[in-house]
Amino acid sequence: MTSNYQYNIDDYLRHSAQYRPDKTAIVDHNGERPTTFAQINNFAERLGSHLIAQGLERQPILLILPKNMEAIGCFAGVTKSNNFYTIFDESAPLERLLKVISVFAPKLIITRQEYKLLPELQAHLQNDAKQELIPFLQVEAIPSLPIDESALAQRRCTHIDTDLLYVLFTSGSTGEPKGVTICHKSVIDYIEWVSSEFGFSEETVFLNQSPLYFDNSITDIYSTFKAGSTLHLINSMWFAFPAKVLKYMNDHHVTTIFWVPSVLCFFVNSSAVEHFADQLHDLKQILFSAEPMPNKQLNVWRKYLPQCTFSNLFGPTEITDICACYHVNREFKDDEILPIGFACANTQLLVFAPEESPAKDAAPQYRLITPDQVGEKGLLFVRGSSLSLGYYANQAKTDAVFIQNPLHHNYLDRLYNTGDIVAYNEHGELVCYGRADSQIKFQGHRIELGEIEAIVSGHSEVKGCACVFDQQIGLFYTADHDLDLRSYLRDKLPSYMIPTQIVREEQFKLNVNGKIDRLALKAKLKTLVHSGKH
């Protein structure tokens, strides 16, 4: 790197490959295959050279690969050629892949020889008259491709930091995939902050939990490239066996984890933390994000791992993973809501109370809520370099949530409406009460379902819970036996907030990102409501 500023996220990998070539960068195959920075950079240069030779620049590349070194090497190779990627796991349903392909229109698809759906996918694409024929590249061929150093150097000269790095597809409310576009500048801005905030270095050892198509994984990957750390990738199925994962962490001296709360809670509920925490001598940092972290389970982690720091990171995919952070620095009761804290560097968080527009077709009106207005709830908006460039090939959805700053109209100043309901507490920290679409109006009252969940989570025998709404409030919980939660809640909530349907689950179904599958619970509630059962 010739300056302190990076225009291309690939600068991180090239620097680590140059100055620490023999340092282990990625360990996959459940600990059996270490790959050095020099080796992964070499792999990436071969793919990058190939993409340049194919005449591809600033074009979409689709990866259908499992969580392994080759997938991360493809991220880097696409980057070196100044193209952009999206990734899907090999378990992705064919129907969803075809929907994404119709939106993303990739110029190349990279898969493995063993990909089971490959013949069927190719047949669908060949028979689609509307679809341009897309070439395929098998990842096994990449190590034998030639490197063109001159072409790579020339391509770096054409790169600017607002070029796209990746597109992550999320499901919209209609079930149609939305492609969140993120540029190099946004990821560089975030990685600079998170690496500095948590002191990532050559000594840091990450254990990845998130799928590579989930935005939390960018913290693990690109922080590793920047700091010269080591990143361990293990089979996602291992997380069903907490003792096995904790033993792996001990054996491989893991220092830092960034996991979703559902997994952290499962490790507590299975008693693995209680029984094996004393073996985690090297673990120092526990970060979590993507859904609320119940204080009851967090308090168990804090009790058994007093040497660790705990941080609640908050943010949607549209703001490059994280926009707020709270370092847990005081005690919390089991039924309290953990704050999301304060804005990350180079990011501003604004809380607005939506107000009625004077005219029917007028733009929405917003009133700013300030930190001295403790407890007043509003919608969270974000501004800064972290913002997505919008939804891929979908201007209408982009315009709906990326809006002009309502505080002025003097120049273009975009904000992202997160759709989250927040309020300042007495410490000036932001507290998130859930999604605006989980704020319901029931019996004339506005209710945040997240508040009910926080109270229920405080019950000593509840292991996990989730509230959903469909004509009635439904509470689903996990515990070792049936609990009289209705009586428990009578002393803690007004009558209109007490769920109508209370159902114990043996265990929650999780979605592909490892979070509680609320759509499945809502469907179950709908069935209960329509059947008239209580």
Short mmCIF file of C-alpha atoms in Angstrom, two decimals:
data_model
loop_
_atom_site.label_atom_id
_atom_site.label_comp_id
_atom_site.label_asym_id
_atom_site.label_seq_id
_atom_site.Cartn_x
_atom_site.Cartn_y
_atom_site.Cartn_z
CA MET A 1 0.00 0.00 0.00
CA THR A 2 1.47 3.34 -1.02
CA SER A 3 -0.70 5.55 1.17
CA ASN A 4 -2.68 5.39 4.38
CA TYR A 5 -5.94 5.43 2.45
CA GLN A 6 -7.30 2.35 0.72
CA TYR A 7 -9.41 2.63 -2.42
CA ASN A 8 -9.76 -1.11 -2.85
CA ILE A 9 -10.49 -3.68 -0.15
CA ASP A 10 -7.92 -5.90 -1.88
CA ASP A 11 -5.18 -3.63 -0.53
CA TYR A 12 -5.60 -5.41 2.81
CA LEU A 13 -4.92 -8.88 1.39
CA ARG A 14 -2.04 -7.75 -0.82
CA HIS A 15 -0.38 -6.05 2.14
CA SER A 16 -0.69 -9.11 4.39
CA ALA A 17 0.50 -11.41 1.59
CA GLN A 18 3.54 -9.19 1.07
CA TYR A 19 4.57 -8.69 4.69
CA ARG A 20 3.42 -11.95 6.31
CA PRO A 21 3.22 -14.45 3.41
CA ASP A 22 3.67 -17.55 5.55
CA LYS A 23 1.20 -16.57 8.26
CA THR A 24 -1.92 -18.76 8.36
CA ALA A 25 -4.89 -16.73 7.11
CA ILE A 26 -7.72 -19.26 6.74
CA VAL A 27 -8.23 -22.63 8.41
CA ASP A 28 -11.08 -24.72 7.00
CA HIS A 29 -12.14 -28.35 6.63
CA ASN A 30 -12.81 -28.30 10.39
CA GLY A 31 -9.25 -27.43 11.28
CA GLU A 32 -7.54 -29.77 8.84
CA ARG A 33 -6.49 -27.33 6.09
CA PRO A 34 -4.56 -24.14 6.89
CA THR A 35 -3.98 -21.64 4.07
CA THR A 36 -1.40 -18.85 4.22
CA PHE A 37 -1.89 -15.28 3.07
CA ALA A 38 0.48 -15.93 0.15
CA GLN A 39 -1.52 -18.98 -0.92
CA ILE A 40 -4.92 -17.30 -0.81
CA ASN A 41 -3.54 -14.24 -2.59
CA ASN A 42 -2.08 -16.50 -5.29
CA PHE A 43 -5.46 -18.22 -5.73
CA ALA A 44 -7.18 -14.82 -5.98
CA GLU A 45 -4.67 -13.50 -8.52
CA ARG A 46 -5.33 -16.49 -10.77
CA LEU A 47 -9.08 -15.92 -10.70
CA GLY A 48 -8.67 -12.16 -11.06
CA SER A 49 -6.41 -12.59 -14.09
CA HIS A 50 -8.94 -14.96 -15.68
CA LEU A 51 -11.83 -12.53 -15.19
CA ILE A 52 -9.80 -9.71 -16.73
CA ALA A 53 -8.88 -11.94 -19.69
CA GLN A 54 -12.59 -12.58 -20.20
CA GLY A 55 -13.11 -8.84 -20.58
CA LEU A 56 -15.13 -8.52 -17.37
CA GLU A 57 -14.99 -5.25 -15.44
CA ARG A 58 -17.56 -3.91 -12.94
CA GLN A 59 -19.74 -6.91 -13.75
CA PRO A 60 -21.77 -9.26 -11.49
CA ILE A 61 -20.27 -12.64 -10.59
CA LEU A 62 -22.38 -15.30 -8.86
CA LEU A 63 -20.68 -17.73 -6.48
CA ILE A 64 -22.42 -20.94 -5.41
CA LEU A 65 -19.95 -22.39 -2.94
CA PRO A 66 -19.76 -23.83 0.58
CA LYS A 67 -18.02 -22.06 3.45
CA ASN A 68 -14.35 -22.71 2.66
CA MET A 69 -11.09 -21.11 1.60
CA GLU A 70 -12.03 -21.26 -2.08
CA ALA A 71 -15.14 -19.14 -1.47
CA ILE A 72 -13.13 -16.47 0.31
CA GLY A 73 -10.43 -16.73 -2.36
CA CYS A 74 -13.13 -16.09 -4.97
CA PHE A 75 -14.24 -12.97 -3.06
CA ALA A 76 -10.68 -11.71 -3.33
CA GLY A 77 -10.27 -12.76 -6.97
CA VAL A 78 -13.45 -11.01 -8.07
CA THR A 79 -12.24 -7.94 -6.18
CA LYS A 80 -8.82 -7.95 -7.84
CA SER A 81 -10.50 -7.84 -11.25
CA ASN A 82 -12.77 -4.95 -10.16
CA ASN A 83 -15.95 -6.94 -10.53
CA PHE A 84 -18.48 -7.61 -7.77
CA TYR A 85 -19.96 -10.77 -6.31
CA THR A 86 -22.90 -12.32 -4.57
CA ILE A 87 -22.67 -15.72 -2.91
CA PHE A 88 -25.12 -18.50 -2.18
CA ASP A 89 -24.52 -21.73 -0.33
CA GLU A 90 -24.95 -24.98 -2.24
CA SER A 91 -28.05 -25.72 -0.14
CA ALA A 92 -29.92 -22.72 -1.60
CA PRO A 93 -33.19 -23.81 -3.27
CA LEU A 94 -33.11 -23.77 -7.06
CA GLU A 95 -36.23 -21.57 -7.22
CA ARG A 96 -34.56 -18.86 -5.16
CA LEU A 97 -31.37 -19.06 -7.22
CA LEU A 98 -33.35 -18.57 -10.42
CA LYS A 99 -35.11 -15.52 -8.93
CA VAL A 100 -31.77 -14.00 -7.95
CA ILE A 101 -30.23 -14.75 -11.35
CA SER A 102 -33.12 -12.96 -13.06
CA VAL A 103 -32.34 -9.83 -10.99
CA PHE A 104 -28.54 -10.08 -10.71
CA ALA A 105 -27.92 -11.20 -14.31
CA PRO A 106 -24.44 -12.61 -13.57
CA LYS A 107 -21.80 -12.68 -16.29
CA LEU A 108 -20.21 -15.78 -14.76
CA ILE A 109 -21.23 -18.45 -12.23
CA ILE A 110 -18.52 -20.15 -10.16
CA THR A 111 -19.37 -23.53 -8.61
CA ARG A 112 -17.79 -26.84 -7.58
CA GLN A 113 -17.78 -30.06 -9.56
CA GLU A 114 -19.70 -31.68 -6.70
CA TYR A 115 -22.53 -29.12 -6.77
CA LYS A 116 -25.60 -31.39 -6.93
CA LEU A 117 -27.94 -28.86 -8.56
CA LEU A 118 -25.46 -27.89 -11.28
CA PRO A 119 -27.02 -29.98 -14.12
CA GLU A 120 -30.54 -28.81 -13.21
CA LEU A 121 -29.47 -25.16 -12.92
CA GLN A 122 -27.70 -25.27 -16.28
CA ALA A 123 -30.73 -26.90 -17.90
CA HIS A 124 -33.05 -24.20 -16.57
CA LEU A 125 -30.79 -21.42 -17.81
CA GLN A 126 -30.35 -23.01 -21.24
CA ASN A 127 -34.12 -23.37 -21.66
CA ASP A 128 -34.89 -19.82 -20.58
CA ALA A 129 -35.30 -17.82 -23.78
CA LYS A 130 -35.24 -14.55 -21.83
CA GLN A 131 -31.93 -15.39 -20.14
CA GLU A 132 -28.58 -14.73 -21.79
CA LEU A 133 -26.45 -17.87 -21.72
CA ILE A 134 -24.23 -17.64 -18.64
CA PRO A 135 -20.82 -19.35 -18.61
CA PHE A 136 -19.78 -21.50 -15.64
CA LEU A 137 -16.33 -21.85 -14.04
CA GLN A 138 -15.55 -24.75 -11.75
CA VAL A 139 -13.57 -23.64 -8.73
CA GLU A 140 -11.27 -26.67 -9.02
CA ALA A 141 -9.84 -25.16 -12.24
CA ILE A 142 -8.71 -21.91 -10.63
CA PRO A 143 -5.34 -23.12 -9.21
CA SER A 144 -4.16 -23.99 -12.74
CA LEU A 145 -5.11 -20.65 -14.30
CA PRO A 146 -2.21 -18.32 -15.23
CA ILE A 147 -1.44 -15.07 -13.39
CA ASP A 148 -1.14 -11.85 -15.41
CA GLU A 149 0.54 -9.40 -13.04
CA SER A 150 0.53 -6.61 -15.62
CA ALA A 151 -3.23 -6.91 -16.19
CA LEU A 152 -3.88 -6.95 -12.44
CA ALA A 153 -1.77 -3.81 -11.94
CA GLN A 154 -3.55 -2.01 -14.78
CA ARG A 155 -6.94 -2.96 -13.39
CA ARG A 156 -6.01 -1.55 -9.97
CA CYS A 157 -5.38 1.80 -11.63
CA THR A 158 -8.95 1.95 -12.95
CA HIS A 159 -10.54 1.18 -9.60
CA ILE A 160 -12.38 3.78 -7.48
CA ASP A 161 -13.70 3.28 -3.98
CA THR A 162 -17.37 3.67 -4.94
CA ASP A 163 -17.17 0.63 -7.23
CA LEU A 164 -19.34 -2.22 -5.99
CA LEU A 165 -17.73 -4.90 -3.85
CA TYR A 166 -20.69 -7.21 -3.27
CA VAL A 167 -24.46 -7.58 -3.39
CA LEU A 168 -26.21 -9.49 -0.61
CA PHE A 169 -29.72 -10.72 -1.33
CA THR A 170 -32.29 -10.59 1.43
CA SER A 171 -35.95 -11.58 1.27
CA GLY A 172 -38.40 -8.72 1.10
CA SER A 173 -41.87 -8.80 2.63
CA THR A 174 -43.22 -10.12 -0.68
CA GLY A 175 -40.72 -12.97 -0.74
CA GLU A 176 -38.91 -11.45 -3.71
CA PRO A 177 -35.14 -11.11 -3.17
CA LYS A 178 -33.72 -7.64 -2.56
CA GLY A 179 -30.07 -7.13 -3.51
CA VAL A 180 -28.27 -4.80 -1.09
CA THR A 181 -25.36 -3.14 -2.91
CA ILE A 182 -22.21 -2.34 -0.93
CA CYS A 183 -19.17 -0.54 -2.33
CA HIS A 184 -15.51 -0.76 -1.35
CA LYS A 185 -15.55 2.57 0.47
CA SER A 186 -18.30 1.41 2.81
CA VAL A 187 -16.53 -1.82 3.77
CA ILE A 188 -13.16 -0.08 4.17
CA ASP A 189 -14.78 2.53 6.39
CA TYR A 190 -16.37 -0.17 8.55
CA ILE A 191 -13.30 -2.42 8.74
CA GLU A 192 -11.08 0.51 9.74
CA TRP A 193 -13.48 1.26 12.61
CA VAL A 194 -14.10 -2.29 13.82
CA SER A 195 -10.40 -3.21 13.66
CA SER A 196 -9.42 -0.15 15.66
CA GLU A 197 -12.32 -0.40 18.12
CA PHE A 198 -11.54 -4.01 19.03
CA GLY A 199 -7.78 -3.97 18.51
CA PHE A 200 -7.63 -6.77 15.94
CA SER A 201 -4.04 -7.78 15.20
CA GLU A 202 -1.84 -10.63 14.00
CA GLU A 203 -2.56 -12.30 17.34
CA THR A 204 -6.34 -12.31 16.81
CA VAL A 205 -7.89 -15.68 16.04
CA PHE A 206 -11.49 -15.63 14.80
CA LEU A 207 -13.97 -18.50 14.73
CA ASN A 208 -16.58 -17.76 12.09
CA GLN A 209 -20.21 -18.71 12.79
CA SER A 210 -22.16 -16.73 10.18
CA PRO A 211 -22.76 -18.07 6.67
CA LEU A 212 -20.73 -16.29 4.01
CA TYR A 213 -23.93 -14.90 2.48
CA PHE A 214 -24.75 -13.17 5.79
CA ASP A 215 -23.26 -9.70 6.29
CA ASN A 216 -21.77 -10.50 9.73
CA SER A 217 -19.16 -12.63 7.96
CA ILE A 218 -17.52 -9.59 6.38
CA THR A 219 -16.20 -8.63 9.81
CA ASP A 220 -14.39 -11.95 10.15
CA ILE A 221 -13.06 -12.02 6.58
CA TYR A 222 -11.90 -8.50 5.89
CA SER A 223 -10.63 -7.85 9.42
CA THR A 224 -8.48 -10.95 8.97
CA PHE A 225 -7.09 -9.55 5.72
CA LYS A 226 -6.40 -6.13 7.23
CA ALA A 227 -4.84 -7.19 10.54
CA GLY A 228 -3.09 -10.35 9.39
CA SER A 229 -5.25 -12.38 11.77
CA THR A 230 -6.29 -16.02 11.45
CA LEU A 231 -9.85 -17.06 10.61
CA HIS A 232 -11.25 -20.52 11.33
CA LEU A 233 -14.16 -21.82 9.26
CA ILE A 234 -15.94 -24.87 10.66
CA ASN A 235 -18.95 -26.79 9.44
CA SER A 236 -22.18 -25.00 10.37
CA MET A 237 -23.59 -28.32 11.62
CA TRP A 238 -21.03 -28.27 14.41
CA PHE A 239 -22.95 -25.52 16.15
CA ALA A 240 -25.59 -28.09 17.09
CA PHE A 241 -22.89 -29.57 19.37
CA PRO A 242 -21.68 -26.76 21.65
CA ALA A 243 -19.17 -28.87 23.54
CA LYS A 244 -17.50 -29.80 20.26
CA VAL A 245 -17.24 -26.16 19.20
CA LEU A 246 -15.89 -25.00 22.56
CA LYS A 247 -13.26 -27.74 22.51
CA TYR A 248 -12.24 -26.63 19.03
CA MET A 249 -11.96 -23.04 20.26
CA ASN A 250 -9.71 -24.15 23.09
CA ASP A 251 -7.55 -26.38 20.88
CA HIS A 252 -7.04 -23.61 18.29
CA HIS A 253 -6.62 -20.71 20.73
CA VAL A 254 -9.58 -18.69 19.46
CA THR A 255 -9.54 -15.16 20.88
CA THR A 256 -12.56 -13.51 19.21
CA ILE A 257 -16.05 -14.58 18.18
CA PHE A 258 -18.79 -12.60 16.42
CA TRP A 259 -21.93 -14.73 16.59
CA VAL A 260 -25.69 -14.30 16.41
CA PRO A 261 -27.48 -14.29 19.81
CA SER A 262 -29.52 -17.43 19.01
CA VAL A 263 -26.31 -19.46 18.93
CA LEU A 264 -24.94 -17.85 22.10
CA CYS A 265 -28.24 -18.58 23.85
CA PHE A 266 -28.20 -22.20 22.70
CA PHE A 267 -24.73 -22.64 24.16
CA VAL A 268 -26.06 -21.39 27.51
CA ASN A 269 -29.30 -23.39 27.41
CA SER A 270 -27.36 -26.60 26.71
CA SER A 271 -25.16 -25.91 29.80
CA ALA A 272 -22.06 -25.98 27.61
CA VAL A 273 -20.89 -22.55 28.78
CA GLU A 274 -21.25 -23.57 32.42
CA HIS A 275 -19.36 -26.84 31.94
CA PHE A 276 -16.63 -25.86 29.48
CA ALA A 277 -15.97 -22.13 29.97
CA ASP A 278 -12.95 -22.79 32.16
CA GLN A 279 -11.22 -24.32 29.12
CA LEU A 280 -11.47 -21.15 27.03
CA HIS A 281 -8.24 -19.63 28.25
CA ASP A 282 -7.57 -17.63 25.09
CA LEU A 283 -11.06 -16.23 24.44
CA LYS A 284 -11.06 -12.48 25.10
CA GLN A 285 -13.80 -10.89 22.96
CA ILE A 286 -17.41 -11.88 22.38
CA LEU A 287 -19.31 -9.79 19.85
CA PHE A 288 -22.91 -10.38 18.82
CA SER A 289 -25.39 -8.89 16.40
CA ALA A 290 -28.42 -9.46 14.10
CA GLU A 291 -31.12 -9.90 16.77
CA PRO A 292 -31.72 -8.94 20.43
CA MET A 293 -29.42 -10.60 22.94
CA PRO A 294 -31.40 -11.60 26.06
CA ASN A 295 -29.65 -10.46 29.22
CA LYS A 296 -30.44 -13.70 31.03
CA GLN A 297 -28.20 -15.76 28.74
CA LEU A 298 -25.68 -12.93 28.41
CA ASN A 299 -25.37 -12.83 32.20
CA VAL A 300 -24.38 -16.52 32.16
CA TRP A 301 -21.63 -15.87 29.60
CA ARG A 302 -20.43 -12.92 31.69
CA LYS A 303 -20.45 -15.01 34.87
CA TYR A 304 -18.38 -17.88 33.49
CA LEU A 305 -16.05 -15.86 31.25
CA PRO A 306 -15.11 -12.82 33.36
CA GLN A 307 -11.92 -12.33 31.30
CA CYS A 308 -13.98 -11.52 28.19
CA THR A 309 -15.37 -8.24 26.94
CA PHE A 310 -18.89 -8.33 25.51
CA SER A 311 -20.18 -6.00 22.81
CA ASN A 312 -23.62 -5.62 21.27
CA LEU A 313 -23.23 -4.59 17.62
CA PHE A 314 -26.28 -3.37 15.78
CA GLY A 315 -27.11 -2.67 12.17
CA PRO A 316 -28.93 -3.89 9.07
CA THR A 317 -27.32 -5.15 5.86
CA GLU A 318 -28.06 -1.79 4.21
CA ILE A 319 -25.45 -0.01 6.34
CA THR A 320 -22.56 -2.46 5.83
CA ASP A 321 -23.32 -4.63 8.82
CA ILE A 322 -22.93 -2.32 11.83
CA CYS A 323 -23.87 1.27 12.67
CA ALA A 324 -24.06 1.18 16.49
CA CYS A 325 -22.12 -0.48 19.26
CA TYR A 326 -22.55 -0.96 22.99
CA HIS A 327 -19.70 -2.32 25.09
CA VAL A 328 -21.44 -4.03 28.00
CA ASN A 329 -20.06 -2.11 30.96
CA ARG A 330 -22.60 -2.54 33.76
CA GLU A 331 -24.91 -5.13 35.27
CA PHE A 332 -28.34 -5.81 33.78
CA LYS A 333 -31.37 -7.62 35.16
CA ASP A 334 -32.49 -10.65 33.23
CA ASP A 335 -35.61 -8.89 31.92
CA GLU A 336 -33.93 -5.65 30.86
CA ILE A 337 -33.31 -4.73 27.23
CA LEU A 338 -29.64 -4.44 26.31
CA PRO A 339 -28.82 -1.06 24.71
CA ILE A 340 -27.47 -0.83 21.18
CA GLY A 341 -25.36 2.06 22.40
CA PHE A 342 -23.79 4.73 20.26
CA ALA A 343 -22.91 5.38 16.62
CA CYS A 344 -19.77 3.90 15.10
CA ALA A 345 -17.12 6.32 13.87
CA ASN A 346 -18.03 8.30 10.75
CA THR A 347 -21.68 7.38 11.26
CA GLN A 348 -24.59 9.45 12.55
CA LEU A 349 -27.72 7.99 14.10
CA LEU A 350 -30.86 10.12 13.94
CA VAL A 351 -34.14 9.36 15.68
CA PHE A 352 -37.27 10.78 14.09
CA ALA A 353 -40.88 10.71 15.19
CA PRO A 354 -43.08 10.37 12.09
CA GLU A 355 -45.87 12.93 12.01
CA GLU A 356 -49.00 13.28 9.96
CA SER A 357 -48.47 15.01 6.61
CA PRO A 358 -50.64 18.07 6.01
CA ALA A 359 -51.68 16.76 2.59
CA LYS A 360 -52.66 13.26 1.62
CA ASP A 361 -50.00 12.81 -1.06
CA ALA A 362 -47.30 14.89 0.65
CA ALA A 363 -43.94 13.43 1.69
CA PRO A 364 -43.79 12.07 5.26
CA GLN A 365 -43.01 14.63 7.96
CA TYR A 366 -40.45 13.92 10.69
CA ARG A 367 -39.65 15.49 14.05
CA LEU A 368 -36.14 14.95 15.46
CA ILE A 369 -35.89 13.29 18.88
CA THR A 370 -32.80 14.31 20.86
CA PRO A 371 -30.95 12.48 23.69
CA ASP A 372 -32.49 14.73 26.34
CA GLN A 373 -35.94 13.38 25.36
CA VAL A 374 -35.40 10.20 27.35
CA GLY A 375 -37.80 7.38 26.58
CA GLU A 376 -39.54 8.97 23.59
CA LYS A 377 -39.68 6.41 20.83
CA GLY A 378 -39.03 7.03 17.18
CA LEU A 379 -37.61 5.49 14.00
CA LEU A 380 -33.86 5.07 13.62
CA PHE A 381 -32.21 6.59 10.54
CA VAL A 382 -28.53 6.31 9.62
CA ARG A 383 -26.21 8.51 7.57
CA GLY A 384 -22.56 8.09 6.65
CA SER A 385 -20.15 6.29 4.34
CA SER A 386 -21.52 2.93 5.45
CA LEU A 387 -24.79 3.34 3.55
CA SER A 388 -25.61 0.94 0.76
CA LEU A 389 -25.84 2.38 -2.74
CA GLY A 390 -29.39 1.02 -2.82
CA TYR A 391 -31.12 -2.15 -4.00
CA TYR A 392 -29.77 -3.79 -7.11
CA ALA A 393 -31.92 -3.07 -10.17
CA ASN A 394 -34.77 -1.82 -7.97
CA GLN A 395 -35.03 1.96 -7.85
CA ALA A 396 -38.54 1.97 -6.36
CA LYS A 397 -37.54 0.04 -3.23
CA THR A 398 -34.37 2.12 -2.97
CA ASP A 399 -36.32 5.39 -2.99
CA ALA A 400 -38.73 4.07 -0.35
CA VAL A 401 -36.10 3.68 2.39
CA PHE A 402 -33.11 5.80 1.29
CA ILE A 403 -34.45 9.31 1.72
CA GLN A 404 -33.26 12.89 1.75
CA ASN A 405 -32.35 14.11 5.23
CA PRO A 406 -35.57 15.81 6.40
CA LEU A 407 -33.57 18.35 8.42
CA HIS A 408 -32.62 20.18 5.22
CA HIS A 409 -32.96 20.21 1.43
CA ASN A 410 -29.83 22.14 0.53
CA TYR A 411 -27.89 19.25 -1.04
CA LEU A 412 -28.13 15.48 -1.47
CA ASP A 413 -27.82 13.97 2.00
CA ARG A 414 -29.17 10.45 2.08
CA LEU A 415 -30.43 8.66 5.18
CA TYR A 416 -31.42 5.03 5.51
CA ASN A 417 -34.63 4.26 7.37
CA THR A 418 -33.76 1.13 9.36
CA GLY A 419 -37.38 0.48 10.32
CA ASP A 420 -36.30 -0.01 13.95
CA ILE A 421 -38.03 1.64 16.91
CA VAL A 422 -35.56 3.15 19.35
CA ALA A 423 -35.37 5.56 22.27
CA TYR A 424 -32.61 7.21 24.29
CA ASN A 425 -32.15 6.06 27.87
CA GLU A 426 -30.85 8.06 30.83
CA HIS A 427 -27.25 7.24 29.83
CA GLY A 428 -27.69 8.75 26.36
CA GLU A 429 -27.56 5.26 24.86
CA LEU A 430 -30.01 4.06 22.25
CA VAL A 431 -32.28 1.16 23.12
CA CYS A 432 -34.00 -0.80 20.34
CA TYR A 433 -37.53 -2.01 21.00
CA GLY A 434 -37.91 -3.97 17.78
CA ARG A 435 -38.95 -3.46 14.22
CA ALA A 436 -41.57 -0.92 13.24
CA ASP A 437 -43.28 -3.80 11.46
CA SER A 438 -43.34 -5.63 14.82
CA GLN A 439 -44.99 -2.63 16.47
CA ILE A 440 -48.64 -3.55 16.46
CA LYS A 441 -51.89 -1.81 17.28
CA PHE A 442 -54.02 -4.13 19.39
CA GLN A 443 -57.18 -3.21 21.26
CA GLY A 444 -56.41 0.44 20.55
CA HIS A 445 -52.90 0.28 22.05
CA ARG A 446 -49.53 0.50 20.32
CA ILE A 447 -47.36 -2.39 21.46
CA GLU A 448 -43.72 -3.28 20.78
CA LEU A 449 -43.45 -7.06 20.72
CA GLY A 450 -39.80 -6.77 21.73
CA GLU A 451 -40.84 -5.42 25.13
CA ILE A 452 -42.94 -8.53 25.79
CA GLU A 453 -40.01 -10.73 24.76
CA ALA A 454 -37.66 -8.94 27.15
CA ILE A 455 -40.01 -9.56 30.10
CA VAL A 456 -40.58 -13.21 29.23
CA SER A 457 -36.84 -13.78 28.77
CA GLY A 458 -36.37 -12.77 32.40
CA HIS A 459 -38.32 -15.82 33.62
CA SER A 460 -35.85 -18.15 35.30
CA GLU A 461 -37.01 -21.23 33.38
CA VAL A 462 -37.51 -19.72 29.92
CA LYS A 463 -34.66 -20.61 27.57
CA GLY A 464 -35.83 -18.57 24.58
CA CYS A 465 -38.91 -16.77 23.32
CA ALA A 466 -40.39 -14.92 20.37
CA CYS A 467 -43.58 -12.87 19.93
CA VAL A 468 -45.47 -12.57 16.65
CA PHE A 469 -48.83 -11.08 15.73
CA ASP A 470 -51.70 -12.18 13.52
CA GLN A 471 -55.02 -10.85 14.83
CA GLN A 472 -53.77 -11.96 18.24
CA ILE A 473 -50.45 -11.75 20.08
CA GLY A 474 -48.68 -15.08 20.03
CA LEU A 475 -45.87 -15.99 22.43
CA PHE A 476 -43.70 -19.00 21.66
CA TYR A 477 -41.11 -20.12 24.19
CA THR A 478 -38.73 -22.95 24.95
CA ALA A 479 -38.39 -24.48 28.41
CA ASP A 480 -37.96 -27.91 29.96
CA HIS A 481 -41.69 -28.09 30.80
CA ASP A 482 -44.90 -26.08 30.44
CA LEU A 483 -44.91 -22.81 32.36
CA ASP A 484 -47.78 -20.63 33.57
CA LEU A 485 -46.50 -17.53 31.81
CA ARG A 486 -49.91 -15.90 31.78
CA SER A 487 -49.85 -15.60 35.58
CA TYR A 488 -46.20 -14.55 35.48
CA LEU A 489 -46.98 -11.71 33.07
CA ARG A 490 -50.02 -10.39 34.96
CA ASP A 491 -47.73 -8.69 37.47
CA LYS A 492 -45.39 -7.32 34.82
CA LEU A 493 -47.48 -6.19 31.84
CA PRO A 494 -50.79 -4.41 31.29
CA SER A 495 -53.58 -6.80 30.35
CA TYR A 496 -53.66 -5.73 26.69
CA MET A 497 -50.00 -6.77 26.26
CA ILE A 498 -50.44 -10.29 27.63
CA PRO A 499 -50.31 -12.72 24.67
CA THR A 500 -53.52 -14.52 23.74
CA GLN A 501 -51.68 -17.57 22.47
CA ILE A 502 -48.83 -18.97 24.58
CA VAL A 503 -47.15 -22.06 23.17
CA ARG A 504 -44.15 -24.04 24.37
CA GLU A 505 -41.83 -25.30 21.62
CA GLU A 506 -39.35 -28.13 21.98
CA GLN A 507 -36.92 -25.97 20.03
CA PHE A 508 -37.12 -23.06 17.62
CA LYS A 509 -36.73 -23.49 13.92
CA LEU A 510 -33.92 -21.23 12.76
CA ASN A 511 -33.65 -19.46 9.42
CA VAL A 512 -30.61 -19.68 7.16
CA ASN A 513 -28.84 -16.92 9.13
CA GLY A 514 -29.20 -18.76 12.43
CA LYS A 515 -31.94 -16.50 13.78
CA ILE A 516 -35.36 -17.58 15.04
CA ASP A 517 -37.61 -18.18 12.04
CA ARG A 518 -40.42 -15.75 12.87
CA LEU A 519 -42.22 -16.36 9.59
CA ALA A 520 -42.68 -20.00 10.57
CA LEU A 521 -44.00 -18.93 13.99
CA LYS A 522 -46.38 -16.45 12.41
CA ALA A 523 -47.76 -19.19 10.15
CA LYS A 524 -48.24 -21.40 13.21
CA LEU A 525 -50.03 -18.58 15.06
CA LYS A 526 -52.30 -18.00 12.08
CA THR A 527 -53.32 -21.67 12.19
CA LEU A 528 -54.03 -21.44 15.92
CA VAL A 529 -56.09 -18.27 15.52
CA HIS A 530 -58.14 -19.69 12.68
CA SER A 531 -58.75 -22.94 14.57
CA GLY A 532 -59.99 -21.00 17.58
CA LYS A 533 -57.56 -22.70 19.97
CA HIS A 534 -56.17 -20.89 23.04
#
